[in-house]
Amino acid sequence: MNANKILLDHGSGGRASHELVREIIYPYFENAILAQMDDSAVFSIADERFAFSTDSYVVDPIFFPEGSIGNLAVNGTVNDLAMCGAKPLFISVGFIIEEGFPLEDLQKILRHMQQAAQEADVKIVTGDTKVVYSKAADKIFINTSGIGRIPDRVNLSGENAVPGDRIILSGTVADHGITILTQREGLCMDFPLKSDTAPLNHMVQKIIESSRHVHSLRDPTRGGVATSLNEIAAQAGVGIMIDETAIPVRSETRAACELLGLDPLYIANEGKLIACVAAADTEAVLAAIRTSPYGQDAQIIGEVTAVHRGKVFMETAIGGARILDMLAGEQLPRIC
Amino acid sequence: MNANKILLDHGSGGRASHELVREIIYPYFENAILAQMDDSAVFSIADERFAFSTDSYVVDPIFFPEGSIGNLAVNGTVNDLAMCGAKPLFISVGFIIEEGFPLEDLQKILRHMQQAAQEADVKIVTGDTKVVYSKAADKIFINTSGIGRIPDRVNLSGENAVPGDRIILSGTVADHGITILTQREGLCMDFPLKSDTAPLNHMVQKIIESSRHVHSLRDPTRGGVATSLNEIAAQAGVGIMIDETAIPVRSETRAACELLGLDPLYIANEGKLIACVAAADTEAVLAAIRTSPYGQDAQIIGEVTAVHRGKVFMETAIGGARILDMLAGEQLPRIC
C-alpha cells in the first residue's frame, strides 16, 4: 500500500480495500479462519459448523426509498451469513448516535430493523448504544454482527468454484447504489428508483435444497457484481466469462447510470446473489431462485473457465470481449 | 423517556441509557434472550450454550497510558463474554475510519488488538472496514462482537444473586475513566494515571474452578461499580449493602477524583469485575482472584441482603449509610 493515510478508496470494497485488509490488517490477526476471506468466518464448535459475520453501516442518507440504514443493517448481515450456507439465527446491534439525533428517526430505524428481522426469521439478542458529541459522528452508524448454523452437507466458499460451473445472478444490478447516490445528491429523476435491500436467506435455503452442487454464493454489495466475480476468480484460481447482454438491469437504473456515467456492474446491490453451480444443476437452481420474490429476474450470466485464471472477462453487447477488472478505488462512498 | 432527541445521557450507561434501551429499543426486538439483560446474550444451539456480545468503542483520546481504542475494544468484548462464564473464542472487528486517518496510527491500534487477542487467547476471525468523509466521524470507531462457549455446569447471571452472597471486587476502581478524562482535557497531574484495561477471562476461569457457588459476575464499565451493583439489585430483586472503606482506590486516582469533584464509584473500569458468591466460598474465590495479575487488590466489599430490595446502600467512612443510586445521566462521555 502506498498511502500513509486512510483514504475513501480504502473503504470502497475494491482493490484499495483488499490491499488494506491483505497488507495492513490481516498480518496482525493471521489465522486460518480469517484467511478464508468469504462473506462470513466459518468454524466448528463441538462438531457443529457456524458462520459469524460483522458489518458496519454508514449509509448517507439514512432513509431512502424501500428502507433505511435499519433494514439495510439487518439484511446485510443476514445475507453475509446466508452466503456461507448458514441459517442466520442471532444478530447483535451496535449503535453510534450523534447527540441531538431525533428520537422519532431512531424509532423509524428500529421499526425497519424489527421488520427485517421478522422477515429473515432472526432474533436481535444483544446490543450496545454509544452517543457522541454533535459533529463527532454523522447522524447514526449501525454495526450488526450475526451467527448462523451451517447444515451438515453444505459447503460453500468462493474457493469452491470450478471450471464448467454456470454463474447465476439472482436479479437486476445496481439498484441500491444508484438509489442512494441520486437521493444523496438530490438528483431528480423522472423515474422511480428504489433500493433492492432484502434478506436472501430464504432464497439460499431453496437453492441448497434444489442442488447438492452449488459451489459458491456471494452477494455483490460494495464494488458490485464485477468485484464479487473478481473475488471468486482470485479465491478459486479460475477464469470467469460473463455475457453483458445477459445481465439484468432495470431500465430506470440503466438510464440513471448513463446520465451519471457509472457502470452498473460496479455499483452496490443489497438484495442480490451470484451463484456458481455445476452445469447439470443450473436449471434446477435457477428455478429455485425464481420461486423467491427477490429472484424473479434471475439469469444465467456466464460460466467459470479453466483459461484466464484469476481474471474476469466479459463478452460485450457489440461482440468483443474485455477484462472486467476490480475497481481500483472508491466510486461511491457511504453507499452502505 | 421525556426527550425527543438523543442526548449524551443516553450513552452514559446510567439511568437514561437504561430507559432508552428498556422503553425505546427493547419493545421492537422483544425476545427472551434479549430480555436477560446480562453482559452477553446466552442461548443454546445443538445442546451447547453460547454467549454472544457486542460493543462499539468511541473513546477519545484513542491513545492513552496502557493502551488504545484497540486493546480496549478486544478486552471489552472478551470481558462481556467472560462475565457470563463463557470461554471467549472468536471476535469480529468493524472499523469506521475518518478519511485522512494516519496509517501509522491504525497500525499501532492493530498491534494493540493483536496483543490483546493473544493474551486473551481469542481469534479475530472476521471484519469490516468503512471509511467516511473527513468530519463525518471523529478519527476511528471500533465495534467488536464475540462468541464464547459456556461450560456445562456454569450458570452466571445478574438475576442469580441471593441474600447472604458476599460481593467481591477484583481491584481498584475508576482507573480507566479518570485516565481518559485527564488525558482528554489535557490535565497535568503530578502522579501517573493509567487505564486498567485488561482481559479478565483467565481470572474468570480460575473463579469458576474455585467454587460452584458463584452466582453473578459483572464488569463495572460505563457507570462504574455503583451502576453495576444497581443492575444486579434490580435484576435479582435483592438489596445490596457495601462498605465504603473496603473499596480499593489507588491514591493517585483518588487524588484526581477529588481534584475533579468526581465519585470513583461512578467512573468506568475496564479490567475489573464484581462477583456475587455464596458466603462459604468467599475466601476460596477471593484467593482465586488474587492469583491473577489483575486481581492483586481484590477485596470483599459487601453483601447481598433480603432488605431494601432493588436498592444499593453504602456504609460510609464516617459511619452512616446512604443510598448509592444509579447515575441519572452522563458523567463522562466517550470514555470507552
XYZ file of C-alpha atoms in Angstrom:
672
model
C 0.000 0.000 0.000
C 1.385 3.381 -0.978
C -0.678 5.805 1.057
C 0.284 6.863 4.568
C -3.256 7.968 5.322
C -6.557 6.164 5.116
C -8.433 7.291 2.002
C -12.047 6.903 0.966
C -10.721 4.335 -1.508
C -9.838 2.042 1.378
C -13.499 1.649 2.209
C -14.622 1.055 -1.346
C -14.762 -2.726 -1.430
C -12.466 -2.540 -4.466
C -8.733 -3.030 -4.943
C -7.616 -0.463 -2.334
C -9.897 -2.086 0.268
C -8.468 -5.502 -0.492
C -4.926 -4.156 -0.200
C -5.676 -2.535 3.155
C -7.072 -5.792 4.504
C -4.418 -8.053 2.983
C -1.316 -5.931 3.561
C -2.112 -3.938 6.683
C -4.852 -5.553 8.753
C -4.532 -9.273 8.067
C -0.863 -9.679 9.137
C -1.764 -8.713 12.711
C -4.578 -11.222 13.051
C -3.321 -14.035 10.833
C -5.281 -17.245 11.357
C -6.809 -19.956 9.196
C -10.403 -18.830 9.721
C -9.773 -15.190 8.827
C -7.750 -16.382 5.809
C -10.887 -17.880 4.234
C -11.868 -14.388 3.040
C -15.510 -15.355 2.493
C -18.510 -13.235 3.498
C -18.503 -14.827 6.960
C -15.997 -16.640 9.125
C -16.785 -20.348 9.292
C -15.660 -22.514 12.205
C -16.637 -25.593 14.183
C -17.554 -25.806 17.846
C -18.475 -29.198 19.290
C -18.980 -30.779 15.853
C -21.323 -28.049 14.682
C -20.323 -25.575 11.980
C -21.116 -21.908 12.451
C -20.864 -18.761 10.380
C -20.042 -15.429 12.050
C -20.090 -12.085 10.278
C -19.942 -8.354 11.007
C -20.668 -5.167 9.062
C -20.859 -1.519 9.996
C -23.365 0.657 8.155
C -22.637 4.328 7.494
C -25.038 4.917 4.601
C -25.946 8.506 3.796
C -28.838 9.360 3.547
C -30.117 7.153 6.337
C -33.615 6.971 4.842
C -34.213 6.097 1.204
C -36.906 4.508 -0.975
C -37.562 0.961 0.312
C -35.896 1.410 3.648
C -33.216 2.877 5.816
C -29.923 2.145 7.476
C -32.036 -0.083 9.776
C -33.291 -2.811 7.447
C -30.097 -2.455 5.401
C -28.042 -3.353 8.501
C -30.134 -6.400 9.368
C -30.412 -7.664 5.794
C -26.696 -7.165 5.157
C -25.559 -9.409 7.982
C -28.308 -11.935 7.281
C -27.042 -12.115 3.708
C -23.369 -12.477 4.650
C -24.304 -15.464 6.812
C -26.547 -16.927 4.136
C -23.769 -16.755 1.501
C -21.886 -19.364 3.543
C -24.980 -21.560 3.501
C -25.748 -20.795 7.134
C -29.212 -20.417 8.573
C -28.930 -16.998 10.294
C -30.037 -17.226 13.920
C -28.895 -14.367 16.141
C -27.983 -10.744 15.419
C -26.261 -8.130 17.593
C -26.725 -4.395 17.089
C -24.271 -1.625 17.984
C -25.493 1.954 17.592
C -23.223 5.002 17.457
C -25.519 8.015 17.585
C -24.761 11.719 17.257
C -26.042 13.839 20.134
C -29.268 15.554 19.102
C -30.414 12.807 16.745
C -34.237 12.848 16.603
C -35.802 10.076 18.656
C -38.515 9.786 16.036
C -35.895 8.879 13.427
C -34.380 6.282 15.739
C -37.826 4.759 16.153
C -38.345 4.598 12.382
C -34.977 2.849 12.058
C -35.848 0.431 14.860
C -39.137 -0.396 13.154
C -37.283 -1.190 9.928
C -34.862 -3.409 11.851
C -37.758 -5.188 13.536
C -39.498 -5.836 10.216
C -36.292 -7.067 8.579
C -35.538 -9.403 11.496
C -39.063 -10.793 11.342
C -38.897 -11.423 7.619
C -35.491 -13.106 7.901
C -36.624 -15.036 10.987
C -33.630 -13.958 13.090
C -33.557 -12.684 16.653
C -31.798 -9.496 17.736
C -30.401 -10.711 21.041
C -27.803 -8.221 22.265
C -26.823 -4.624 21.646
C -24.898 -1.544 22.622
C -25.570 2.176 22.292
C -22.934 4.895 22.306
C -23.719 8.587 21.966
C -21.024 11.022 20.804
C -20.915 14.810 20.758
C -22.555 16.637 17.907
C -20.216 16.577 14.846
C -18.198 13.598 16.162
C -20.324 11.275 14.032
C -22.730 11.944 11.184
C -26.255 11.120 12.472
C -26.130 7.374 13.138
C -23.895 4.395 12.375
C -25.039 0.833 12.980
C -22.956 -2.295 13.337
C -24.652 -5.656 13.062
C -22.936 -8.956 13.703
C -24.556 -12.322 13.312
C -24.280 -16.013 13.985
C -25.707 -18.761 11.831
C -25.556 -22.540 11.780
C -24.414 -24.391 8.684
C -26.274 -27.603 7.832
C -24.126 -30.725 7.667
C -23.877 -31.316 3.949
C -23.458 -27.670 2.924
C -20.010 -26.473 1.884
C -19.994 -23.127 0.086
C -16.963 -20.931 -0.492
C -15.608 -18.621 -3.152
C -12.717 -21.052 -3.495
C -15.008 -23.932 -4.472
C -15.920 -22.606 -7.935
C -14.627 -24.937 -10.685
C -14.350 -24.614 -14.462
C -17.606 -25.584 -16.112
C -19.765 -24.073 -13.368
C -22.521 -21.819 -14.577
C -22.905 -18.407 -12.968
C -26.399 -17.293 -11.996
C -27.255 -13.744 -10.940
C -30.469 -13.540 -8.908
C -31.793 -10.291 -10.369
C -31.206 -6.769 -11.602
C -27.989 -4.954 -10.706
C -27.098 -1.527 -9.266
C -30.496 -0.637 -7.815
C -29.272 0.056 -4.270
C -26.185 2.086 -5.115
C -27.816 4.253 -7.729
C -30.773 4.959 -5.423
C -28.503 6.111 -2.597
C -26.402 8.234 -4.900
C -29.317 10.036 -6.505
C -31.001 10.587 -3.128
C -27.827 11.949 -1.561
C -27.047 14.295 -4.382
C -30.679 15.408 -4.589
C -30.843 14.388 -8.234
C -34.384 14.468 -9.517
C -35.059 11.557 -11.814
C -38.198 11.286 -13.953
C -38.447 7.626 -12.961
C -38.683 5.922 -9.583
C -35.525 4.304 -8.208
C -35.538 2.103 -5.137
C -33.043 0.092 -3.151
C -33.147 -3.676 -3.523
C -32.302 -4.301 0.156
C -33.760 -7.696 1.072
C -32.952 -10.779 3.150
C -31.743 -13.601 0.921
C -31.613 -16.413 3.462
C -34.912 -17.996 2.428
C -33.759 -17.923 -1.223
C -30.473 -19.572 -0.201
C -32.411 -22.267 1.618
C -34.269 -23.044 -1.615
C -31.020 -23.048 -3.589
C -29.405 -25.535 -1.219
C -32.458 -27.793 -1.346
C -32.503 -27.714 -5.145
C -28.944 -28.972 -5.723
C -26.014 -30.560 -3.939
C -23.649 -28.995 -6.440
C -23.834 -25.311 -5.587
C -20.191 -24.327 -5.092
C -20.136 -20.613 -4.259
C -22.614 -17.930 -3.293
C -21.733 -14.280 -2.906
C -23.756 -11.100 -2.506
C -22.354 -8.339 -4.719
C -22.522 -5.373 -2.341
C -19.755 -2.698 -2.300
C -17.857 -2.862 -5.600
C -20.800 -4.557 -7.318
C -21.020 -7.691 -9.461
C -17.639 -7.045 -11.086
C -15.836 -7.033 -7.741
C -17.565 -10.176 -6.434
C -16.722 -12.052 -9.636
C -13.084 -10.974 -9.325
C -13.039 -12.199 -5.732
C -14.305 -15.617 -6.789
C -11.815 -15.795 -9.680
C -8.952 -14.979 -7.304
C -10.077 -17.250 -4.465
C -10.729 -20.293 -6.649
C -7.919 -19.623 -9.147
C -10.323 -19.857 -12.068
C -11.293 -17.693 -15.008
C -14.767 -16.235 -15.403
C -16.512 -15.298 -18.638
C -19.758 -13.401 -18.499
C -22.155 -12.166 -21.143
C -23.011 -8.481 -20.890
C -26.339 -8.907 -22.636
C -27.482 -11.480 -20.056
C -27.090 -9.147 -17.083
C -30.455 -7.806 -15.979
C -30.612 -4.045 -15.377
C -33.863 -2.178 -14.739
C -34.430 0.443 -17.409
C -34.668 3.229 -14.794
C -31.394 2.154 -13.206
C -29.698 1.938 -16.595
C -30.906 5.400 -17.505
C -29.617 6.848 -14.222
C -26.251 5.123 -14.690
C -25.955 6.524 -18.185
C -26.804 10.032 -17.028
C -24.178 9.810 -14.292
C -21.561 7.982 -16.352
C -21.463 4.989 -13.989
C -21.078 1.315 -14.854
C -23.877 -0.718 -13.201
C -21.539 -3.705 -12.803
C -19.552 -1.796 -10.184
C -22.486 -0.465 -8.195
C -23.624 -1.959 -4.897
C -26.542 -4.342 -4.611
C -28.139 -5.226 -1.294
C -30.574 -7.957 -2.244
C -28.854 -9.980 -4.947
C -26.607 -13.008 -5.088
C -24.258 -14.679 -7.514
C -24.250 -18.491 -7.543
C -21.625 -20.784 -9.096
C -23.350 -24.077 -9.834
C -22.401 -27.330 -11.602
C -23.723 -27.115 -15.183
C -26.115 -30.058 -14.856
C -27.956 -28.394 -11.960
C -28.190 -24.923 -13.449
C -31.844 -25.049 -14.446
C -32.903 -26.545 -11.115
C -31.116 -23.804 -9.185
C -32.414 -21.081 -11.491
C -35.953 -22.365 -10.974
C -35.422 -22.406 -7.190
C -34.184 -18.812 -7.212
C -37.152 -17.689 -9.280
C -39.593 -19.019 -6.687
C -38.305 -16.280 -4.352
C -39.959 -12.856 -4.550
C -36.414 -11.488 -4.807
C -35.355 -13.836 -7.614
C -37.938 -13.143 -10.322
C -35.372 -11.653 -12.695
C -32.638 -14.266 -12.173
C -30.478 -15.075 -15.196
C -27.545 -17.267 -16.159
C -24.888 -14.661 -16.866
C -21.776 -16.698 -17.613
C -19.504 -19.527 -16.648
C -16.350 -20.452 -14.819
C -13.446 -21.272 -17.139
C -10.104 -23.028 -16.972
C -8.460 -20.248 -19.015
C -7.572 -16.693 -17.942
C -7.272 -17.888 -14.346
C -7.756 -15.130 -11.801
C -9.432 -12.871 -14.352
C -12.967 -11.953 -15.322
C -13.801 -11.422 -18.997
C -16.998 -10.030 -20.417
C -18.391 -10.577 -23.889
C -19.804 -7.171 -24.711
C -23.047 -6.335 -26.432
C -21.170 -5.234 -29.542
C -19.387 -8.588 -29.893
C -15.906 -8.148 -28.411
C -14.537 -9.299 -25.079
C -12.905 -7.166 -22.401
C -11.398 -7.654 -18.987
C -13.750 -6.728 -16.178
C -11.256 -5.662 -13.546
C -11.779 -4.944 -9.879
C -12.378 -1.263 -9.210
C -9.197 0.429 -8.024
C -10.707 2.890 -5.589
C -13.910 4.429 -4.413
C -16.759 5.040 -6.770
C -19.486 5.820 -4.271
C -18.649 6.404 -0.607
C -21.154 5.712 2.189
C -23.369 3.598 -0.011
C -23.979 1.060 2.759
C -38.441 8.830 28.231
C -39.100 12.557 28.074
C -36.581 13.714 25.492
C -37.406 13.840 21.788
C -33.734 13.872 20.856
C -30.882 11.541 21.717
C -28.713 13.126 24.409
C -25.235 12.280 25.648
C -27.003 10.941 28.744
C -28.456 8.136 26.661
C -24.992 6.719 26.111
C -23.891 7.011 29.722
C -24.583 3.516 30.944
C -26.671 5.112 33.707
C -30.392 5.609 34.169
C -31.030 7.429 30.890
C -29.258 4.626 28.987
C -31.363 2.015 30.691
C -34.533 3.951 29.888
C -33.568 4.265 26.230
C -32.968 0.536 25.980
C -35.981 -0.528 28.016
C -38.572 1.940 26.732
C -37.480 2.671 23.186
C -35.221 -0.064 21.788
C -36.313 -3.224 23.556
C -40.003 -3.139 22.554
C -39.035 -3.507 18.880
C -36.862 -6.568 19.400
C -38.623 -8.211 22.341
C -37.445 -11.783 22.891
C -36.475 -13.974 25.826
C -32.742 -13.867 25.111
C -32.532 -10.083 24.834
C -34.648 -9.841 27.991
C -31.863 -11.427 30.060
C -30.114 -8.023 30.164
C -26.744 -9.548 31.104
C -23.391 -8.544 29.592
C -23.852 -11.086 26.795
C -26.776 -12.875 25.207
C -26.824 -16.541 26.211
C -28.509 -19.184 24.047
C -28.275 -22.854 23.149
C -27.556 -24.360 19.764
C -27.447 -28.141 19.431
C -27.175 -28.687 23.192
C -24.241 -26.297 23.589
C -24.607 -22.965 25.355
C -23.059 -19.888 23.830
C -22.544 -16.284 24.828
C -22.676 -13.530 22.188
C -21.840 -9.883 22.866
C -21.219 -6.627 21.029
C -19.735 -3.239 21.926
C -18.788 -0.163 19.930
C -15.805 1.870 21.102
C -15.705 5.629 20.579
C -13.128 6.519 23.230
C -11.425 9.913 22.945
C -8.404 10.152 23.006
C -7.737 6.971 21.051
C -4.303 6.506 22.666
C -3.776 6.668 26.431
C -1.422 5.266 29.077
C -1.578 1.438 28.920
C -3.245 1.206 25.584
C -5.607 2.492 22.970
C -9.041 2.014 21.498
C -7.539 -1.212 20.063
C -6.854 -3.302 23.168
C -9.818 -1.650 24.901
C -12.115 -2.973 22.150
C -10.774 -6.523 22.320
C -10.651 -6.675 26.121
C -14.133 -5.198 26.432
C -15.843 -7.884 24.415
C -13.686 -10.629 25.939
C -14.842 -9.431 29.359
C -18.523 -9.244 28.447
C -18.351 -12.879 27.335
C -16.383 -13.908 30.406
C -18.956 -12.332 32.761
C -21.436 -14.962 31.556
C -18.890 -17.658 32.355
C -18.112 -18.246 28.697
C -14.701 -19.073 27.328
C -14.308 -16.368 24.635
C -13.396 -17.924 21.291
C -13.960 -15.709 18.276
C -14.056 -11.944 17.837
C -15.211 -9.795 14.914
C -13.935 -6.285 14.253
C -15.749 -3.464 12.467
C -13.779 -0.281 11.788
C -15.329 3.065 10.907
C -12.436 5.342 9.947
C -12.364 9.037 9.108
C -10.749 9.852 5.767
C -7.185 11.055 6.333
C -6.580 8.968 9.464
C -2.835 8.210 9.699
C -1.968 4.684 8.632
C 0.699 4.602 11.325
C -1.955 5.142 13.999
C -4.077 2.361 12.529
C -1.069 0.067 12.727
C -0.473 0.940 16.378
C -4.124 0.173 17.107
C -3.898 -3.111 15.212
C -0.810 -4.078 17.199
C -2.685 -3.427 20.445
C -5.587 -5.540 19.210
C -3.208 -8.337 18.254
C -1.551 -8.314 21.678
C -4.886 -8.254 23.488
C -6.229 -11.142 21.403
C -3.088 -13.166 22.107
C -3.274 -12.576 25.815
C -6.966 -13.479 25.952
C -6.395 -16.442 23.638
C -9.151 -15.434 21.223
C -9.079 -15.326 17.436
C -10.129 -12.318 15.384
C -11.876 -14.142 12.562
C -13.903 -11.657 10.550
C -14.036 -7.925 9.984
C -15.293 -4.947 8.061
C -13.827 -1.540 7.254
C -15.801 1.546 6.334
C -14.215 4.903 5.548
C -16.275 8.088 5.820
C -15.563 11.652 4.716
C -13.471 13.860 6.926
C -15.668 15.251 9.778
C -18.305 12.528 9.363
C -16.643 10.556 12.169
C -14.049 11.541 14.753
C -10.852 9.603 13.880
C -11.818 5.970 14.393
C -14.614 3.928 15.950
C -14.298 0.190 16.502
C -17.026 -2.367 17.049
C -16.100 -5.774 18.394
C -18.505 -8.651 18.738
C -17.632 -12.009 20.179
C -18.733 -15.564 20.671
C -17.865 -17.778 23.606
C -18.841 -21.219 24.786
C -20.261 -21.750 28.272
C -19.103 -24.874 30.137
C -21.882 -27.255 31.168
C -22.082 -26.605 34.871
C -21.694 -22.821 34.716
C -24.747 -20.641 35.226
C -23.984 -16.986 35.915
C -26.429 -14.123 35.694
C -27.161 -10.862 37.449
C -30.503 -12.390 38.425
C -28.859 -15.264 40.342
C -27.565 -13.170 43.247
C -29.237 -14.211 46.533
C -29.303 -12.685 50.027
C -26.265 -13.777 52.008
C -23.933 -13.693 48.988
C -20.714 -11.846 49.552
C -19.647 -9.250 46.972
C -16.050 -9.284 45.835
C -14.458 -6.509 43.782
C -11.351 -7.654 41.892
C -9.284 -4.479 42.356
C -9.052 -0.702 42.404
C -11.824 1.398 40.894
C -12.013 4.342 38.460
C -8.548 3.986 36.913
C -9.728 3.808 33.308
C -12.254 6.606 33.375
C -10.103 9.063 35.264
C -7.151 8.384 32.946
C -9.223 9.061 29.826
C -10.734 12.206 31.299
C -7.431 13.750 32.380
C -5.806 12.846 29.060
C -8.660 14.315 27.045
C -8.835 17.532 28.977
C -5.045 17.851 28.944
C -4.974 17.982 32.735
C -1.459 17.659 34.056
C -1.317 15.523 37.151
C 1.752 15.224 39.334
C 1.176 11.478 39.531
C 0.918 8.825 36.854
C -2.562 7.591 35.951
C -3.131 4.615 33.710
C -6.077 2.685 32.340
C -6.775 -0.736 33.847
C -7.865 -2.240 30.510
C -7.232 -5.984 30.725
C -8.766 -9.294 29.672
C -10.487 -10.981 32.609
C -11.312 -14.339 31.043
C -8.406 -16.200 32.631
C -9.386 -14.782 36.030
C -12.973 -15.903 35.454
C -11.739 -19.374 34.596
C -9.986 -19.515 37.978
C -13.092 -18.204 39.745
C -15.277 -20.892 38.203
C -12.778 -23.600 39.104
C -12.592 -22.377 42.705
C -16.323 -22.572 43.503
C -19.594 -23.963 42.218
C -21.468 -21.228 44.040
C -20.516 -18.124 42.107
C -23.870 -16.559 41.211
C -23.144 -13.362 39.287
C -20.188 -11.704 37.631
C -20.265 -8.239 36.113
C -17.603 -5.867 34.852
C -18.282 -2.338 36.056
C -17.563 -0.333 32.898
C -19.664 2.736 31.967
C -21.417 3.984 35.066
C -18.870 2.290 37.327
C -19.281 -0.005 40.317
C -22.368 1.847 41.564
C -24.249 1.225 38.302
C -23.302 -2.459 38.099
C -24.418 -3.050 41.685
C -27.724 -1.340 40.939
C -28.169 -3.559 37.881
C -27.648 -6.690 39.968
C -30.009 -5.426 42.687
C -32.698 -4.766 40.078
C -32.200 -7.994 38.130
C -32.167 -10.275 41.168
C -34.667 -8.291 43.218
C -32.272 -8.137 46.162
C -30.730 -5.452 48.310
C -27.019 -4.724 48.377
C -25.009 -3.249 51.228
C -21.428 -2.233 50.622
C -18.733 -0.818 52.864
C -17.110 2.341 51.507
C -13.877 1.742 53.395
C -13.415 -1.674 51.778
C -13.389 -0.336 48.224
C -9.850 -0.165 46.876
C -8.910 3.104 45.148
C -5.362 3.939 44.084
C -4.148 7.061 45.839
C -3.389 8.796 42.503
C -6.881 8.002 41.237
C -8.452 9.207 44.463
C -6.484 12.437 44.290
C -7.544 13.054 40.697
C -11.181 12.321 41.536
C -11.055 14.764 44.433
C -9.499 17.476 42.297
C -12.196 16.997 39.669
C -15.070 16.512 42.097
C -15.918 13.045 40.771
C -17.065 9.990 42.694
C -14.837 6.980 41.866
C -17.773 4.610 42.308
C -19.413 6.026 39.172
C -16.332 6.006 36.974
C -15.656 3.364 34.323
C -13.336 0.424 34.873
C -12.095 -1.757 32.024
C -10.293 -4.545 33.854
C -12.305 -5.194 36.996
C -15.151 -7.473 37.966
C -17.718 -7.773 40.709
C -18.556 -11.284 41.898
C -21.556 -12.370 43.982
C -20.567 -15.576 45.750
C -22.135 -17.841 48.398
C -20.670 -16.831 51.771
C -18.997 -20.184 52.437
C -16.935 -19.930 49.238
C -15.889 -16.306 49.608
C -12.329 -16.915 50.712
C -11.732 -19.561 48.023
C -12.957 -17.207 45.298
C -11.012 -14.276 46.709
C -7.851 -16.394 46.716
C -8.500 -17.481 43.121
C -8.938 -13.864 42.007
C -5.731 -12.844 43.737
C -3.716 -15.405 41.742
C -4.451 -13.294 38.650
C -2.103 -10.404 37.856
C -5.263 -8.301 37.556
C -6.678 -9.390 40.913
C -3.930 -8.491 43.366
C -6.024 -5.819 45.078
C -9.270 -7.805 45.281
C -11.452 -7.168 48.342
C -14.754 -8.255 49.819
C -16.760 -5.036 49.619
C -20.191 -6.025 50.849
C -23.072 -8.430 50.721
C -26.416 -9.168 49.169
C -29.355 -8.575 51.514
C -33.004 -9.511 51.798
C -33.913 -5.960 52.837
C -34.030 -2.799 50.709
C -34.724 -4.940 47.631
C -33.737 -3.286 44.372
C -31.532 -0.759 46.171
C -27.842 -0.380 46.937
C -26.787 1.049 50.299
C -23.308 2.069 51.333
C -21.927 2.313 54.852
C -19.792 5.400 54.638
C -16.378 6.001 56.153
C -17.887 8.403 58.672
C -20.314 5.783 59.954
C -23.669 6.492 58.314
C -25.363 4.710 55.443
C -26.611 6.227 52.205
C -28.316 5.069 49.051
C -25.911 4.533 46.165
C -28.204 5.271 43.259
C -27.688 4.699 39.566
C -26.324 7.780 37.831
C -29.108 9.670 36.093
C -27.177 10.895 33.096
C -23.760 11.267 31.581
C -20.767 11.902 33.756
C -18.020 11.262 31.225
C -18.865 10.881 27.546
C -16.670 8.862 25.169
C -14.891 7.081 27.967
C -14.936 3.745 26.114
